[in-house]
Coordinates of C-alpha atoms in Angstrom, one line a residue:
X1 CA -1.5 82.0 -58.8
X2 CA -3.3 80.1 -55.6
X3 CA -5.5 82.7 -55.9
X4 CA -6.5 82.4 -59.4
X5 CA -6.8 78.3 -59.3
X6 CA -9.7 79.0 -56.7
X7 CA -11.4 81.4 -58.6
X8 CA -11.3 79.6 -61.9
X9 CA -12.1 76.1 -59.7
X10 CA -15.4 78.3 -58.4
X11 CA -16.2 79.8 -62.4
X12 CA -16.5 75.7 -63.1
X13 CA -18.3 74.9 -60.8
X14 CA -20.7 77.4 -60.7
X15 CA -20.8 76.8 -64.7
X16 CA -21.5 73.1 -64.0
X17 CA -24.4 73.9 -61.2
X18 CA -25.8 76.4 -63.6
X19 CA -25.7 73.8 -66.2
X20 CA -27.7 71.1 -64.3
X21 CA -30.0 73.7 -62.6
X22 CA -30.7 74.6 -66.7
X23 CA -30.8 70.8 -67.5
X24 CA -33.6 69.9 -64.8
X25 CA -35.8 73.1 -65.8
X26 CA -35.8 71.2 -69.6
X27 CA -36.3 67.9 -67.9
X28 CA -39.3 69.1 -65.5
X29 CA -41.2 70.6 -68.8
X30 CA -40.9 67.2 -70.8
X31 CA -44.3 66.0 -70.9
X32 CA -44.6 62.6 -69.1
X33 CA -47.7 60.0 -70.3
X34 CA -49.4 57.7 -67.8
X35 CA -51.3 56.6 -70.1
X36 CA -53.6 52.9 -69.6
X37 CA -54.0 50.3 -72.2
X38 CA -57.3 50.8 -72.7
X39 CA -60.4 53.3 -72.9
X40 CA -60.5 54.5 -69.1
X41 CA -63.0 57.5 -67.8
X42 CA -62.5 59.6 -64.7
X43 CA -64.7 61.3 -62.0
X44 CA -63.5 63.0 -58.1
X45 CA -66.2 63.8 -56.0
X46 CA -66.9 64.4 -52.5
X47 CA -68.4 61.7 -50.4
X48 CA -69.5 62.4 -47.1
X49 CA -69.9 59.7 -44.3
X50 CA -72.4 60.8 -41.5
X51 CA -72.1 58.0 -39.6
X52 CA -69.1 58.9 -38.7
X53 CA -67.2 61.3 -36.6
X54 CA -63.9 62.9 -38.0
X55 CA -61.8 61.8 -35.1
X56 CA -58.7 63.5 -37.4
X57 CA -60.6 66.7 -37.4
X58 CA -59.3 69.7 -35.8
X59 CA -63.1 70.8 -35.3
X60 CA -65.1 68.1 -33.1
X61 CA -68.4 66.5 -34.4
X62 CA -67.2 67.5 -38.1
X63 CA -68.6 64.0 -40.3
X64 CA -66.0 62.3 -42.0
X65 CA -65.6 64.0 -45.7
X66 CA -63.6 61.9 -48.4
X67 CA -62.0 63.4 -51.4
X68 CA -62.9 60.4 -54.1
X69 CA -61.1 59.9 -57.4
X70 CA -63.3 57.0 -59.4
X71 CA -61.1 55.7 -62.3
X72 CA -63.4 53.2 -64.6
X73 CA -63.6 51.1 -67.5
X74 CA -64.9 53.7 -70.0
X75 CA -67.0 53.4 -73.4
X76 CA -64.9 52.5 -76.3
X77 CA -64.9 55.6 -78.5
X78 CA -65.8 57.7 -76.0
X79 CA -64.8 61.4 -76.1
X80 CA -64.4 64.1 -73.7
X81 CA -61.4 66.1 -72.4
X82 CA -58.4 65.0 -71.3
X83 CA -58.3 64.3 -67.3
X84 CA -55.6 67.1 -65.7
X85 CA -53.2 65.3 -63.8
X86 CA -53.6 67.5 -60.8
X87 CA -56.5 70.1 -60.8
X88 CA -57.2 72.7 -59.3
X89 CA -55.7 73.3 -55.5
X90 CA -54.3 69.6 -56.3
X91 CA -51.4 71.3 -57.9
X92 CA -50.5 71.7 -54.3
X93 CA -49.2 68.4 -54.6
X94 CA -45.9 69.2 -56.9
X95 CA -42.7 69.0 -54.9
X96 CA -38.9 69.8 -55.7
X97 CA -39.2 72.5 -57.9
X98 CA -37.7 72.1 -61.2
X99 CA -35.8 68.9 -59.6
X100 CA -38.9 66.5 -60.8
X101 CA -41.8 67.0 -63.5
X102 CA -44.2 70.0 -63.6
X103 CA -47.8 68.0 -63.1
X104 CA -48.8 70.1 -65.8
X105 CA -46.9 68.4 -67.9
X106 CA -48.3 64.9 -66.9
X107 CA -50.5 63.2 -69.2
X108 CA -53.1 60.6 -67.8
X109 CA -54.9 59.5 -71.0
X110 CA -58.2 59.2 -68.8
X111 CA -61.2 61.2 -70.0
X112 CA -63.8 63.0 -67.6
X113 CA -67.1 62.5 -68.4
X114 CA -67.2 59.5 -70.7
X115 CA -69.9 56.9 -70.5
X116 CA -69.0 53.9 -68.3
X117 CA -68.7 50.8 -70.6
X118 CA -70.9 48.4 -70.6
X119 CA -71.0 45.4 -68.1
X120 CA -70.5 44.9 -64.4
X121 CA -67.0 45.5 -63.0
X122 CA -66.0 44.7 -59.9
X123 CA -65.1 47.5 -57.2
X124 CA -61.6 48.2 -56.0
X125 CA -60.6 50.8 -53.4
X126 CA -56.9 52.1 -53.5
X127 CA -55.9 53.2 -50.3
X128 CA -52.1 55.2 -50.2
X129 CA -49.0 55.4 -48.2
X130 CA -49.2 57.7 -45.4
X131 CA -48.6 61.5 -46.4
X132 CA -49.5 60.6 -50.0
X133 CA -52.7 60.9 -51.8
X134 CA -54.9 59.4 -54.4
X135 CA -54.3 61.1 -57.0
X136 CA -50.4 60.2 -57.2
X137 CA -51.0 56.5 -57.7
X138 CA -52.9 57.2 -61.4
X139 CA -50.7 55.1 -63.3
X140 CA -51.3 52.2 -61.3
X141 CA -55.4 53.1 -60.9
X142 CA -56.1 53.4 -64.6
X143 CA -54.3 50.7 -65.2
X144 CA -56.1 48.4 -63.1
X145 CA -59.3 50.3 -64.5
X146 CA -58.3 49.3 -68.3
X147 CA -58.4 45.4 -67.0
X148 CA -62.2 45.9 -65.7
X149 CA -62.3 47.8 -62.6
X150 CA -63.8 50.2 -61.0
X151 CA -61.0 51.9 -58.8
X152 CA -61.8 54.1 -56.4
X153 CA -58.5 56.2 -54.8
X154 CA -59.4 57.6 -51.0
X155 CA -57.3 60.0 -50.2
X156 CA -57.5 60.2 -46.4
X157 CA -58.6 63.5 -45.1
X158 CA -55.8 64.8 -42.5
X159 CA -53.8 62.0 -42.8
X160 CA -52.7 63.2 -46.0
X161 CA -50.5 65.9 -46.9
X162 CA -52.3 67.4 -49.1
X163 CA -56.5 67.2 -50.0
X164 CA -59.0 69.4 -51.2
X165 CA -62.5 69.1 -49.7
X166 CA -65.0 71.5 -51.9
X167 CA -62.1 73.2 -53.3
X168 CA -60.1 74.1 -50.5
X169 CA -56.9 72.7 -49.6
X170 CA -56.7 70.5 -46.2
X171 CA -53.2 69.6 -44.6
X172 CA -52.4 67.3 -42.1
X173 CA -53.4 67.1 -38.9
X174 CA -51.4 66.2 -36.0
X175 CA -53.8 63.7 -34.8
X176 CA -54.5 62.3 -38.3
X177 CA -50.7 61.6 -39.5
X178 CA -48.8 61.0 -35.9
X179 CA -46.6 57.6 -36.7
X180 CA -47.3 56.8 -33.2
X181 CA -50.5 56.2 -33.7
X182 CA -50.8 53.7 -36.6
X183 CA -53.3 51.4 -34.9
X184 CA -55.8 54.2 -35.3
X185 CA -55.0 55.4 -38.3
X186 CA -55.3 51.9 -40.1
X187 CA -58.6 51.2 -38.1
X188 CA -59.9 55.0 -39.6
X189 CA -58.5 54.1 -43.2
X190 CA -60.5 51.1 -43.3
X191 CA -63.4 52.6 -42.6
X192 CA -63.0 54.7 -45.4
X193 CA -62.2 51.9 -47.9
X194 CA -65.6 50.2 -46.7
X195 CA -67.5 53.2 -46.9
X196 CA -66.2 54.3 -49.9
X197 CA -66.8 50.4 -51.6
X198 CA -70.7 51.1 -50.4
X199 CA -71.0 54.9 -52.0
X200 CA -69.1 53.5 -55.2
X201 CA -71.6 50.6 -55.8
X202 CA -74.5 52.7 -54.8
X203 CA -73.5 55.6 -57.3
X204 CA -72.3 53.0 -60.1
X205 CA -75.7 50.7 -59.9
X206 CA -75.9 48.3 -62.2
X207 CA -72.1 48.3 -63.4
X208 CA -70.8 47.6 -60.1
X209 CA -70.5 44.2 -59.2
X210 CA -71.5 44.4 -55.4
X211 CA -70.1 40.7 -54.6
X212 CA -66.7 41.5 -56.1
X213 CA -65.4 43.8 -54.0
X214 CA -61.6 44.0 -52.9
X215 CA -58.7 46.4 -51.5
X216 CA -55.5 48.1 -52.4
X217 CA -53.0 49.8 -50.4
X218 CA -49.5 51.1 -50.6
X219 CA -47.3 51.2 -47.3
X220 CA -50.1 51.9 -44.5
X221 CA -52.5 51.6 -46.9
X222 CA -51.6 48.4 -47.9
X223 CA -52.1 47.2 -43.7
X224 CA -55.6 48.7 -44.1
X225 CA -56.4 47.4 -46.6
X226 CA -56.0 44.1 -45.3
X227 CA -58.0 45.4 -42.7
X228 CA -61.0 46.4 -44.7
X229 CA -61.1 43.2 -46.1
X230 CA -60.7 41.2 -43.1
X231 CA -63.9 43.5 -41.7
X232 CA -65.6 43.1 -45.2
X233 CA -67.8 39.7 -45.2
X234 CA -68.0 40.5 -49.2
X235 CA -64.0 41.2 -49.9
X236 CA -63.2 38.5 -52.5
X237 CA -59.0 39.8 -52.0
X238 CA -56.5 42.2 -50.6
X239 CA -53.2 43.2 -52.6
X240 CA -50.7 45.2 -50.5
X241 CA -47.7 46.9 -51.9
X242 CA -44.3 47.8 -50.0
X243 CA -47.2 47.1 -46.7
X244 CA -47.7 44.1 -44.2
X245 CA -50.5 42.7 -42.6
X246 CA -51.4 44.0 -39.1
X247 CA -52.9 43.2 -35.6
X248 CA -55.9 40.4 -36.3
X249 CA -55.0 39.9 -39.8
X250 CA -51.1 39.6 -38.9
X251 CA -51.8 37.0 -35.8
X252 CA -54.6 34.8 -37.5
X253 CA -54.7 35.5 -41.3
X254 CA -56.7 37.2 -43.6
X255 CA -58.9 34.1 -44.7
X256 CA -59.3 35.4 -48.3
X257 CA -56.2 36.2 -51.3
X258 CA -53.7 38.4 -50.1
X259 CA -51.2 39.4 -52.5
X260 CA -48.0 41.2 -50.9
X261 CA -46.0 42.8 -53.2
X262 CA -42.6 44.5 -51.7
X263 CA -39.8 46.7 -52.5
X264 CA -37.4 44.9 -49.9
X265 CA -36.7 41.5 -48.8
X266 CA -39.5 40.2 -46.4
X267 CA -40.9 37.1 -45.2
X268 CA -44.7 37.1 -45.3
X269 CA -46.8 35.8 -42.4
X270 CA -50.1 35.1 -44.9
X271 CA -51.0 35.0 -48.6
X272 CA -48.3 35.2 -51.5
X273 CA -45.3 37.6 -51.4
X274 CA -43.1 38.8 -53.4
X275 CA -40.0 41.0 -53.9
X276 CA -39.2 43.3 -56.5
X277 CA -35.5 43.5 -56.9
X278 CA -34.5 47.4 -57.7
X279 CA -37.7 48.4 -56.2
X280 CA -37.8 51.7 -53.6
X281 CA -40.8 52.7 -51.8
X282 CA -41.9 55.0 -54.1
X283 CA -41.5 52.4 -57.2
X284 CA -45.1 51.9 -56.7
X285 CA -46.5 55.3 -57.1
X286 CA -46.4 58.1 -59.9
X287 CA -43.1 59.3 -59.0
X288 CA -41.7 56.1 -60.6
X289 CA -42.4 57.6 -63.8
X290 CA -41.5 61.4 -63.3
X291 CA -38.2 62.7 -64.9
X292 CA -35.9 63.8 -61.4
X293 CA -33.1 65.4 -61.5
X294 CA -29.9 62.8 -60.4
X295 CA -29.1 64.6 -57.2
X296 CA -32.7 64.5 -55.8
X297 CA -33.3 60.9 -57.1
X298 CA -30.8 59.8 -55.0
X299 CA -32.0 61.1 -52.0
X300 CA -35.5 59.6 -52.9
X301 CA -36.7 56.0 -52.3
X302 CA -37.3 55.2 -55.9
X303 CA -34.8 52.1 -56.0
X304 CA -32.4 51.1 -59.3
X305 CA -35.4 49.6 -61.6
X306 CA -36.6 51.3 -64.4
X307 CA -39.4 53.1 -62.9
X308 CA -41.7 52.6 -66.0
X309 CA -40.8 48.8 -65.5
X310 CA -42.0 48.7 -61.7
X311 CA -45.0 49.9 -62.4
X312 CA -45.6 47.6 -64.9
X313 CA -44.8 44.9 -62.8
X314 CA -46.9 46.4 -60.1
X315 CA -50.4 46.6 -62.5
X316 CA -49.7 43.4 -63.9
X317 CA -49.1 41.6 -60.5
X318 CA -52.2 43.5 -59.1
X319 CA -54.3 42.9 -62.3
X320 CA -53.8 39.2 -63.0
X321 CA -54.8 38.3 -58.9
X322 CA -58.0 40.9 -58.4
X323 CA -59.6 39.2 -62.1
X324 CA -58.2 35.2 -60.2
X325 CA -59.6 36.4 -56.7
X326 CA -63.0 38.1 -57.6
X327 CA -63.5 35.4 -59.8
X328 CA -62.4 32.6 -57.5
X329 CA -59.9 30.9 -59.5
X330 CA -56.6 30.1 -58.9
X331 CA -53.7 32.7 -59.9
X332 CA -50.6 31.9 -61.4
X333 CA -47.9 34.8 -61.1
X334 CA -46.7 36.5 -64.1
X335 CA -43.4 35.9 -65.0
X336 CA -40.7 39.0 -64.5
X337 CA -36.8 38.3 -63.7
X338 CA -37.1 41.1 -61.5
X339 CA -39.4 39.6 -59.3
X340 CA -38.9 36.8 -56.7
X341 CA -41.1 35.0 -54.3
X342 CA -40.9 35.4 -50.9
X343 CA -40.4 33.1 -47.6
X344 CA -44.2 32.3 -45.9
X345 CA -43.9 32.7 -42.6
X346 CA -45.6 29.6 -40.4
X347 CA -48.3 31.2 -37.8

């Protein structure tokens, strides 16, 4: 009799694991929409910095190569395809298996190709978390693209886990993603955010606005992305989300907006902070609005919020301070329960 509990205890759970496994394969083929406001047109390219030397690089003297996703204000009425999510050797990027959506199934909304709209936008550079890359913050880039921008996303080559450079896949390198070595790594990423605010104005002429020009990172991007600004004479803000000022900007400020937007309790030691109760590290990225499975979402940073409803929060927060910064007025914070200001920290 024992014998036959155990073996009808292991038929149900074997039925129940089948069950979810079955339930999650449904779930990861649900499309997902990330979908902007507005009209919003999309371009990657490769940009190429010769001035530079890829200290990252497992090959010495190798320039410093960018893989750069441009997400912009486009044309309304505009046609052209449909932006894939993740092209190419990007699919590389999918993780869990059937535990979280197929990026096939992801719809942007952006179009590739379309005529830029008409006007002068002002330039933003979205920097990510360590390990991550550009391409998994679209939800936040177009959206910031449907209020007026120009976003450009850098993924940074070897730092990230995953690029493509002329259609080959490029992991990280030891050197380029080491935790030890973060002082490096944000002096190397904000490079890249002021080179890549240089090639975007250059290749967008008259539609870039060349004095507007400020930064956005996530994590360690958000640090250099203070950075960049701090070294920028012509960065009108910084915005840094679930990130913290460092080293010069951290000991004598940034001197220009900075907007700190956090998934845990902080106190800030410059510009305006804020918490966003629920929030995980990953609240500000596209995995906030992936379908994953229970088991794996716990295991994930991704907080209690509605991820839908961080991001929100996060574009609207972001928004509402780069149009008040580049245009040198005075922001008032949007209004969300979830969302609390922090202590400012006397230098």
């Amino acid at each position: 009799m024992r014998i036959g509990r155990i073996l009808a205890a292991t038929v149900m759970v074997a039925a129940a694991v089948a069950g979810l496994l079955a339930y999650a394969r449904v779930q990861s083929q649900r499309a997902v929409s990330l979908a902007p406001s507005g009209p919003v047109g999309r371009l990657t390219d490769l940009w190429v910095d010769r001035s530079r030397t890829d200290q990252f690089a497992p090959l010495g003297g190798t320039p410093r190569m960018l893989a750069a996703w441009v997400w912009y204000p486009a044309a309304a009425g505009a046609r052209g395809p449909e932006s894939d999510y993740a092209p190419g050797e990007w699919a590389g990027l999918h993780r869990f298996g059937w535990a979280s959506t197929a990026l096939d199934r992801v719809r942007t909304g952006t179009r590739d190709g379309t005529p830029v709209a008409q006007g002068r936008f002002p330039v933003v550079v979205l920097l990510p978390d360590l390990g991550l890359s550009a391409p998994q913050y679209a939800a936040v880039a177009s959206g910031l693209a449907a209020r007026g921008n120009l976003v450009v996303g850098v993924t940074p080559t070897y730092s990230s886990r995953l690029t493509v450079i002329d259609g080959r896949p490029v992991a990280a390198s030891a050197a380029g993603s080491a935790s030890g070595r973060t002082d490096q790594l944000v002096a190397v990423w904000a490079a890249d955010a002021r080179f890549a605010a240089q090639r975007a104005a250059l290749q967008f002429g008259s539609r870039a606005d060349r004095a507007e020009i400020a930064y956005v990172g996530h994590g360690l991007g958000g640090t250099a992305a203070i950075e960049a600004c701090r070294l920028d004479g012509r960065c009108a803000g910084a915005v840094s989300l679930d990130g913290a000022p460092g080293g010069a900007a951290a000991a004598d400020g940034l001197g220009r907006p900075l907007l700190l937007l956090n998934a845990g309790t902080t106190a800030a030691p410059a510009g305006r902070a804020f918490t966003v109760a629920g929030a995980g590290r990953l609240s500000f990225t596209d995995f906030a609005a992936y379908r994953v499975a229970a088991p794996l979402r716990r295991t994930l940073p991704l907080g209690t919020i509605d991820g839908r409803r961080a991001l929100a929060i996060t574009i609207d927060y972001t928004g509402t301070f780069l149009r008040a910064a580049t245009r040198g007025k005075t922001w008032q914070a949007p209004a969300y329960p979830e969302v609390r200001e922090a202590t400012l920290l006397s230098r």
